PDB file of C-alpha atoms in Angstrom:
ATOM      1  CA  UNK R   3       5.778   9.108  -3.913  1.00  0.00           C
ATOM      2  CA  UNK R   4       7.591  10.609  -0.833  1.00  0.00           C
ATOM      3  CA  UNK R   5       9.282  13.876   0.086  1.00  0.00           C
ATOM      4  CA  UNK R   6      12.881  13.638  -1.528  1.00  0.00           C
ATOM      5  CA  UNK R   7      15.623  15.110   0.229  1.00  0.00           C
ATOM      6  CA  UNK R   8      18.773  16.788  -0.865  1.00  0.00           C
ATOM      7  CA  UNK R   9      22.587  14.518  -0.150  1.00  0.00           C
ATOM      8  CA  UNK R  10      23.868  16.243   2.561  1.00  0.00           C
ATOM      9  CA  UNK R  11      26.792  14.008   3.557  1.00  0.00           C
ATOM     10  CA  UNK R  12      29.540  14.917   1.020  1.00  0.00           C
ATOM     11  CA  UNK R  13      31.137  11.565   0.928  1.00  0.00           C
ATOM     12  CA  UNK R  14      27.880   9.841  -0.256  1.00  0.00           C
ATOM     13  CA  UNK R  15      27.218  12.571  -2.688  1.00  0.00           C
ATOM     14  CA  UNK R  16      30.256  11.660  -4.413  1.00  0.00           C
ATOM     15  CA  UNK R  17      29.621   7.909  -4.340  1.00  0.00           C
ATOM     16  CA  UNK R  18      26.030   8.607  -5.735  1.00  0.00           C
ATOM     17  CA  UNK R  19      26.892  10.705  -8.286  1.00  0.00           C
ATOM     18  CA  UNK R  20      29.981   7.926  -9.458  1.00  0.00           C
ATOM     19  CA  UNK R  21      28.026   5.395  -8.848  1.00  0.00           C
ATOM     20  CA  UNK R  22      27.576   5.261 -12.715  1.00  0.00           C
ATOM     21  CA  UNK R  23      31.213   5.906 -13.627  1.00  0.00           C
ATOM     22  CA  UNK R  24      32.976   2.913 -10.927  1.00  0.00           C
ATOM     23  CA  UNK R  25      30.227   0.842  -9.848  1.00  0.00           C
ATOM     24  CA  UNK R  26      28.056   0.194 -13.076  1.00  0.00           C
ATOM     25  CA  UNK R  27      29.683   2.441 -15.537  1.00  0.00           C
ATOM     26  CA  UNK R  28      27.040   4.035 -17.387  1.00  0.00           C
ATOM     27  CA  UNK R  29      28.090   7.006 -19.281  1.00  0.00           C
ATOM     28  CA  UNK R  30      24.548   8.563 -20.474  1.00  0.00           C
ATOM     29  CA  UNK R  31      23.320   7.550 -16.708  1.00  0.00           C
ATOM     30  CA  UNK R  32      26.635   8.987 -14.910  1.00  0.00           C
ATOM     31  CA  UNK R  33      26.162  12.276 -17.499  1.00  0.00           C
ATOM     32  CA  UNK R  34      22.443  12.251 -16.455  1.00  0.00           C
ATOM     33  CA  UNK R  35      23.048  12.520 -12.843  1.00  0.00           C
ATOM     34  CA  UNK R  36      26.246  14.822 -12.685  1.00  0.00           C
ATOM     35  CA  UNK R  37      24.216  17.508 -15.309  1.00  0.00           C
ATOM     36  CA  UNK R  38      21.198  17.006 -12.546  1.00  0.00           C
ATOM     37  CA  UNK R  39      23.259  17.721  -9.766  1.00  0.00           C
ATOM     38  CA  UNK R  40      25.079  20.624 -11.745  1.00  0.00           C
ATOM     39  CA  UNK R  41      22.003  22.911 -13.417  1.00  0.00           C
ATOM     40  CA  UNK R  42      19.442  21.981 -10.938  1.00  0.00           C
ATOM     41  CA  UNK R  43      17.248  21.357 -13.505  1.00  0.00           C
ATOM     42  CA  UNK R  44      13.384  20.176 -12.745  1.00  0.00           C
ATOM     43  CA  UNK R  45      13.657  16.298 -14.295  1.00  0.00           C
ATOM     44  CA  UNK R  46      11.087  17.134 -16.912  1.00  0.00           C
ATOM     45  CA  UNK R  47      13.619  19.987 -18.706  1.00  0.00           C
ATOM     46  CA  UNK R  48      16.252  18.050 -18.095  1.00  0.00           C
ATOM     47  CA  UNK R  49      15.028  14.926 -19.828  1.00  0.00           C
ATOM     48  CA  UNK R  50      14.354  17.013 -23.065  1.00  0.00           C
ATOM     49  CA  UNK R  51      17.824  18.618 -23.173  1.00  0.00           C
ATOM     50  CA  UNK R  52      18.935  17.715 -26.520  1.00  0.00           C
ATOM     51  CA  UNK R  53      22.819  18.085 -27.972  1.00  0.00           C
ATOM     52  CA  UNK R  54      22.375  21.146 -29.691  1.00  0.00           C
ATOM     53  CA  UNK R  55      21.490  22.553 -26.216  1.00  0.00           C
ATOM     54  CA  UNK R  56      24.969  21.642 -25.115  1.00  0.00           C
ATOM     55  CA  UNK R  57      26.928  21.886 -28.107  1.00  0.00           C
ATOM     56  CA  UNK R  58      27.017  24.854 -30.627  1.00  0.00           C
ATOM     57  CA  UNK R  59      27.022  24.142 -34.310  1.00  0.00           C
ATOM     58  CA  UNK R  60      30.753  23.604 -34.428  1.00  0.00           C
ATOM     59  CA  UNK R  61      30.250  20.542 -31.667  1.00  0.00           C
ATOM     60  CA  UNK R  62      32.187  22.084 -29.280  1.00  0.00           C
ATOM     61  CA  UNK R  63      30.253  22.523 -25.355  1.00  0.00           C
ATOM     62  CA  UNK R  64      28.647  25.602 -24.935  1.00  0.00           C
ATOM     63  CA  UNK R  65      29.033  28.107 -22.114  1.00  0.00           C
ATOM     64  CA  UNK R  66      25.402  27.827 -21.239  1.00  0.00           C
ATOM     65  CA  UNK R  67      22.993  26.067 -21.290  1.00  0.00           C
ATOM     66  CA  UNK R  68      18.856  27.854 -22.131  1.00  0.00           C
ATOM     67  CA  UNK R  69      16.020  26.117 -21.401  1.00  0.00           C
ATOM     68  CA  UNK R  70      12.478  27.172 -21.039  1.00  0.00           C
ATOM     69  CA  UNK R  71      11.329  25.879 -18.010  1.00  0.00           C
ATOM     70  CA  UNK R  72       8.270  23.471 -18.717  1.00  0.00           C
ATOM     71  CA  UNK R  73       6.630  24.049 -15.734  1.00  0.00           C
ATOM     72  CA  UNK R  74       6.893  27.820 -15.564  1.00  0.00           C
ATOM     73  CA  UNK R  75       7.421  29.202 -18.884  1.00  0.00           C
ATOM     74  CA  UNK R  76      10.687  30.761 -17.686  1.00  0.00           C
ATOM     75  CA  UNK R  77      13.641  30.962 -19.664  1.00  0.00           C
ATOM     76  CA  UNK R  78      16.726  29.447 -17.717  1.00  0.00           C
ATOM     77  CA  UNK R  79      20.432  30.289 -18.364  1.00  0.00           C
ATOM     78  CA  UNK R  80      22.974  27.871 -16.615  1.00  0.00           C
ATOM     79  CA  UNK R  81      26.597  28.049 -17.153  1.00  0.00           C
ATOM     80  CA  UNK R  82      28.498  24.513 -18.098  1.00  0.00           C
ATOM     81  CA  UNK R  83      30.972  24.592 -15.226  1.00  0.00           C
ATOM     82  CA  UNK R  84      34.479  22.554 -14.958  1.00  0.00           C
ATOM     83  CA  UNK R  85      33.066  19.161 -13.575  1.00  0.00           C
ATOM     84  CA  UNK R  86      29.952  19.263 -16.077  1.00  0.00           C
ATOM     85  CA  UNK R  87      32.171  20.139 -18.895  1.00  0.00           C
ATOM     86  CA  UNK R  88      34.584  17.275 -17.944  1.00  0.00           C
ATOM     87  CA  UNK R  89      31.531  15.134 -17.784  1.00  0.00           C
ATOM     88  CA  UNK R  90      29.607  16.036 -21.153  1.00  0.00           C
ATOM     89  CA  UNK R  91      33.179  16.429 -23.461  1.00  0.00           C
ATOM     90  CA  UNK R  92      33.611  12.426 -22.110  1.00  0.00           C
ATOM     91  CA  UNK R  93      30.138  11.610 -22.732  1.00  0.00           C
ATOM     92  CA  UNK R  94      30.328  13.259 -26.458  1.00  0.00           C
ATOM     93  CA  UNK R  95      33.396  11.235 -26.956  1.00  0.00           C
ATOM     94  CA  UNK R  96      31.571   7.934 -26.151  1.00  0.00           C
ATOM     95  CA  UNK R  97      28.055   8.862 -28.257  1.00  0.00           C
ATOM     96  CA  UNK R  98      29.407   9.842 -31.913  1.00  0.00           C
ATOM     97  CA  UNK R  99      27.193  10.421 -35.110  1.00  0.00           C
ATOM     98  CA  UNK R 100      24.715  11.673 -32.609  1.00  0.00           C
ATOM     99  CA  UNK R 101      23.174  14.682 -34.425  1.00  0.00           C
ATOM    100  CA  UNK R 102      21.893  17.770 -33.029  1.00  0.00           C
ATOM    101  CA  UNK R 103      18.240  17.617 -32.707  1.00  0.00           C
ATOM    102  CA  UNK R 104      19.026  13.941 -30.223  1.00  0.00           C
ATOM    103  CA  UNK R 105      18.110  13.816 -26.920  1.00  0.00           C
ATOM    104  CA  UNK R 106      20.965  13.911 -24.845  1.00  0.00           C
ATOM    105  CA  UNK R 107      19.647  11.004 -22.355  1.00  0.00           C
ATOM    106  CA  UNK R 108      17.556   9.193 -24.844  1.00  0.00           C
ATOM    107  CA  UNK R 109      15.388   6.085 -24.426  1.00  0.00           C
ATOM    108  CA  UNK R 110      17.452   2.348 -25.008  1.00  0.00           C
ATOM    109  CA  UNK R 111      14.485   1.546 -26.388  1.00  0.00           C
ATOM    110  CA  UNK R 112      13.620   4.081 -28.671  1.00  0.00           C
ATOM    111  CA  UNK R 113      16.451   6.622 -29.430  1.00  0.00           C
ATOM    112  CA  UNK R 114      14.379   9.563 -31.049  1.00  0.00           C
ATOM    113  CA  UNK R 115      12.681   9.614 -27.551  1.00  0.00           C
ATOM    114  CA  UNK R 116      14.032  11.034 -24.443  1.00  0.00           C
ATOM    115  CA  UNK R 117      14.543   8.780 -21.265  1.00  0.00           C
ATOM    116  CA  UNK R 118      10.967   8.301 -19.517  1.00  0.00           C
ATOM    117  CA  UNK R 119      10.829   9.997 -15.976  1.00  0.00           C
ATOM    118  CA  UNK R 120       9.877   6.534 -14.645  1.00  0.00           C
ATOM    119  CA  UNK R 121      13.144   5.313 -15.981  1.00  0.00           C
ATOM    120  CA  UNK R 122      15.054   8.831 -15.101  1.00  0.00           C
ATOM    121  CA  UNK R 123      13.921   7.610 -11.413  1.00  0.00           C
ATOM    122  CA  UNK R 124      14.977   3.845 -11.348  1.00  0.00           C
ATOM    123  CA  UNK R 125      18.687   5.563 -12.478  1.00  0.00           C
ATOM    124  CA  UNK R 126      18.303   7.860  -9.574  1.00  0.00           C
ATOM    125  CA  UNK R 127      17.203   5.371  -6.815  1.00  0.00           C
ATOM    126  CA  UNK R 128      19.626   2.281  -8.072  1.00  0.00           C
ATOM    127  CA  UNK R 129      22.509   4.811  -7.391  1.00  0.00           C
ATOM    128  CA  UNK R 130      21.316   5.770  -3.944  1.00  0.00           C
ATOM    129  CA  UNK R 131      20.709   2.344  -3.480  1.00  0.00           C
ATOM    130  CA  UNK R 132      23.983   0.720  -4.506  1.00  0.00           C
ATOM    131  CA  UNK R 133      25.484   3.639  -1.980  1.00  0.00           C
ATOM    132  CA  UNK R 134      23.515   2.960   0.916  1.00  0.00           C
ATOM    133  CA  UNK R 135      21.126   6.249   0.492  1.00  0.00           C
ATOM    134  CA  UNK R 136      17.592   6.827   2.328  1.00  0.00           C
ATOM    135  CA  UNK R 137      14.467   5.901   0.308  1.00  0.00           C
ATOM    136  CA  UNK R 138      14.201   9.706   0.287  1.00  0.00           C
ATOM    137  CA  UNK R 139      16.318  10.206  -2.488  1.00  0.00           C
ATOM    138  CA  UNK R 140      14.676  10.961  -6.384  1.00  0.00           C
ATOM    139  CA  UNK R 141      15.232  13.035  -9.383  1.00  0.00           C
ATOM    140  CA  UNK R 142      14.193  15.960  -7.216  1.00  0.00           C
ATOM    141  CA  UNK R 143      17.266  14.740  -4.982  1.00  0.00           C
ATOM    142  CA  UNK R 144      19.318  16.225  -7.565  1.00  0.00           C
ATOM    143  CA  UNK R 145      18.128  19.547  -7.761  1.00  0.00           C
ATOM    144  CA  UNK R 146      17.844  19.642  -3.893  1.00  0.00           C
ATOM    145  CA  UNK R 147      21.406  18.673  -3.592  1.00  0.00           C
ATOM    146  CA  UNK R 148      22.478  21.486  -5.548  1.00  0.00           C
ATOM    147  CA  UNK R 149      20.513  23.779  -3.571  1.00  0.00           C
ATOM    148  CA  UNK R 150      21.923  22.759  -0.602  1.00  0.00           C
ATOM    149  CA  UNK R 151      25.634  22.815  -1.569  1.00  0.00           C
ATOM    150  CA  UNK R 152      25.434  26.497  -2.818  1.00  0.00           C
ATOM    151  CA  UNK R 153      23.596  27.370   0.683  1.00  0.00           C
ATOM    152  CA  UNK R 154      26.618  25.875   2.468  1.00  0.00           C
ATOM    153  CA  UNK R 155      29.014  27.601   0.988  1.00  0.00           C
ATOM    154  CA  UNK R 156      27.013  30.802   1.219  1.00  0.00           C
ATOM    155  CA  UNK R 157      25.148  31.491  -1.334  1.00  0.00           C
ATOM    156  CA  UNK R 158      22.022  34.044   0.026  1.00  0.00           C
ATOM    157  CA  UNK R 159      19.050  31.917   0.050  1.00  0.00           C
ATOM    158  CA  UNK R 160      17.251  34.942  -2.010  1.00  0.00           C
ATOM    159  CA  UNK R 161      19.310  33.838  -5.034  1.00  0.00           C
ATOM    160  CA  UNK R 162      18.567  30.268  -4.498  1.00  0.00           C
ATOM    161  CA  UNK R 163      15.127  31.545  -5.003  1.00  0.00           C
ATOM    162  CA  UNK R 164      15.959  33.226  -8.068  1.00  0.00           C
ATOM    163  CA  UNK R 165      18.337  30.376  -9.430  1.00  0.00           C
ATOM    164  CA  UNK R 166      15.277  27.943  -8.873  1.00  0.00           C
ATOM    165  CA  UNK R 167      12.570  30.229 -10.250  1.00  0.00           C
ATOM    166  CA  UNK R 168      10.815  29.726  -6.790  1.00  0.00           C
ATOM    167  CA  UNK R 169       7.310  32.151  -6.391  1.00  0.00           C
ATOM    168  CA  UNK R 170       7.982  32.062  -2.374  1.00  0.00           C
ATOM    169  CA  UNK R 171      11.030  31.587   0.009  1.00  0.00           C
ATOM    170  CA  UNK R 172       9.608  28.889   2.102  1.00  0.00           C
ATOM    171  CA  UNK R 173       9.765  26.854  -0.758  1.00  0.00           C
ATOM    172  CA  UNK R 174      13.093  27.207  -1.718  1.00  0.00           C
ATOM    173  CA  UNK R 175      13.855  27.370   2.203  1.00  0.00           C
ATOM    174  CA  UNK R 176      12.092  23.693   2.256  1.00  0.00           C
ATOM    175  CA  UNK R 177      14.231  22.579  -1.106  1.00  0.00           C
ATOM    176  CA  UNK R 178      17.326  23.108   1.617  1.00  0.00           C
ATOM    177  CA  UNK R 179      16.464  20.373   4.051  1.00  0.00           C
ATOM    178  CA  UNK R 180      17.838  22.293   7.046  1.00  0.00           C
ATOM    179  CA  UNK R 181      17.176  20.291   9.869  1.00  0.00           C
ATOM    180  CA  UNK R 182      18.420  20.258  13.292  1.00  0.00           C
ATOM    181  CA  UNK R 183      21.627  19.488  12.455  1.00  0.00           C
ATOM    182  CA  UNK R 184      22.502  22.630  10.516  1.00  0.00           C
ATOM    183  CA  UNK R 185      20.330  24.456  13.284  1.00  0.00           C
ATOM    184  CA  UNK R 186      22.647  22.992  16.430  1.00  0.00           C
ATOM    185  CA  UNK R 187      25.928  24.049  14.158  1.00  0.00           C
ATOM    186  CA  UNK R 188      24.540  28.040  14.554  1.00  0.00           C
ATOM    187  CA  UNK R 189      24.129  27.567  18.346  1.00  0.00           C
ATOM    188  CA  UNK R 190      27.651  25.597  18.320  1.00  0.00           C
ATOM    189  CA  UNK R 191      29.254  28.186  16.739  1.00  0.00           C
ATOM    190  CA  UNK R 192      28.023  31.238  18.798  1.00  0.00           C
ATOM    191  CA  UNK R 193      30.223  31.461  21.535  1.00  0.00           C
ATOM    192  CA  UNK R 194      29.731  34.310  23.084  1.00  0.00           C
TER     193      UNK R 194
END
C-alpha cells in the first residue's frame, strides 16, 4: 500500500467528505468518514466504536468520545464537535432499534461485526475517486487531514503530537504533508 496523504485543497475536502451524503448517499459511510475526519482516529479504533461510545444511556450524543487506543494502549478523549454532532444525531435518526453494545459502522453482511478495514478502505478510495482525488488518499487520509487543518489554523505542532499520541515529532511533522507549497507561502509572506 502507498504513503497516504492528508486533503489539502479545501474544496475537495468537502466534496470527499459529502461524497456519501450528495453523490451516493450513504449515511453509515458519510458518518464513517466525517467521524474520521473529526477525532482523527487510527481506522482500527474507529471501526470498533460502538453506540454506547457515542451515546450515553439516555441515547442522547455524548460530549466525548474514550477510546483506548489499540495500537498504543492509550486512553483517548475527543470531544463530539458541531459538524460531528450534526452528523451522528442524523445518522441515529436513520439506524433505530440499534442497541448499545452495536457497532456504529457495522458489516452489511454481518451486523454484530464491525465494517472490515478492507471495506473501511474501498469507502475511503470510492469517495476520493468519485471527486477526482490522488491514489494517495486512505483511511489514514482521514486522520492526516485533520492534522493538517488544525496546523493551518495554528494549532502548535507539539499538541498535534499529543492529540495523535505520536512518540516523536517527525512523525507527526510527516502526518502534516508540508511540502513546498506551504514552505514557498513562509518565504512569500516575509517581506522584509
Amino acid at each position: 500500500m502507498s504513503e497516504t496523504y492528508p486533503i489539502k485543497d479545501r474544496e475537495a475536502l468537502h466534496s470527499f467528505r459529502d461524497y456519501y451524503k450528495d453523490t451516493q448517499p450513504n449515511p453509515r459511510n458519510y458518518s464513517l468518514i466525517v467521524t474520521g475526519l473529526n477525532t482523527a482516529f487510527r481506522v482500527g479504533d474507529l471501526l470498533k466504536l460502538r453506540w454506547q461510545d457515542v451515546c450515553g444511556a439516555d441515547g442522547n450524543l455524548r460530549q466525548h468520545i474514550c477510546v483506548e487506543e489499540q495500537k498504543t494502549g492509550k486512553k483517548r478523549v475527543v470531544p463530539i464537535n458541531k459538524v460531528l454532532r450534526q452528523t451522528l444525531d442524523a445518522y441515529k435518526s436513520v439506524c433505530p432499534g440499534t442497541a448499545p453494545q452495536d457497532f456504529l459502522f457495522p458489516s452489511t453482511r454481518c451486523k454484530s461485526r464491525p465494517l472490515s478495514r478492507s471495506q473501511a478502505y474501498r469507502i475511503v478510495r470510492r469517495a476520493a475517486e468519485g471527486c477526482g482525488l490522488s491514489d494517495h488518499i486512505g483511511c489514514h487520509s482521514l486522520r492526516k487531514t485533520f492534522g493538517y487543518y488544525a496546523w493551518k489554523q495554528g494549532t502548535p505542532p507539539a499538541m498535534l503530537m499529543d492529540l495523535y499520541n505520536h512518540s516523536s515529532y517527525q512523525i507527526t511533522k510527516r502526518y502534516l504533508g508540508i511540502g513546498q507549497d506551504e514552505r514557498d507561502q513562509v518565504y512569500l509572506q516575509i517581506n522584509l
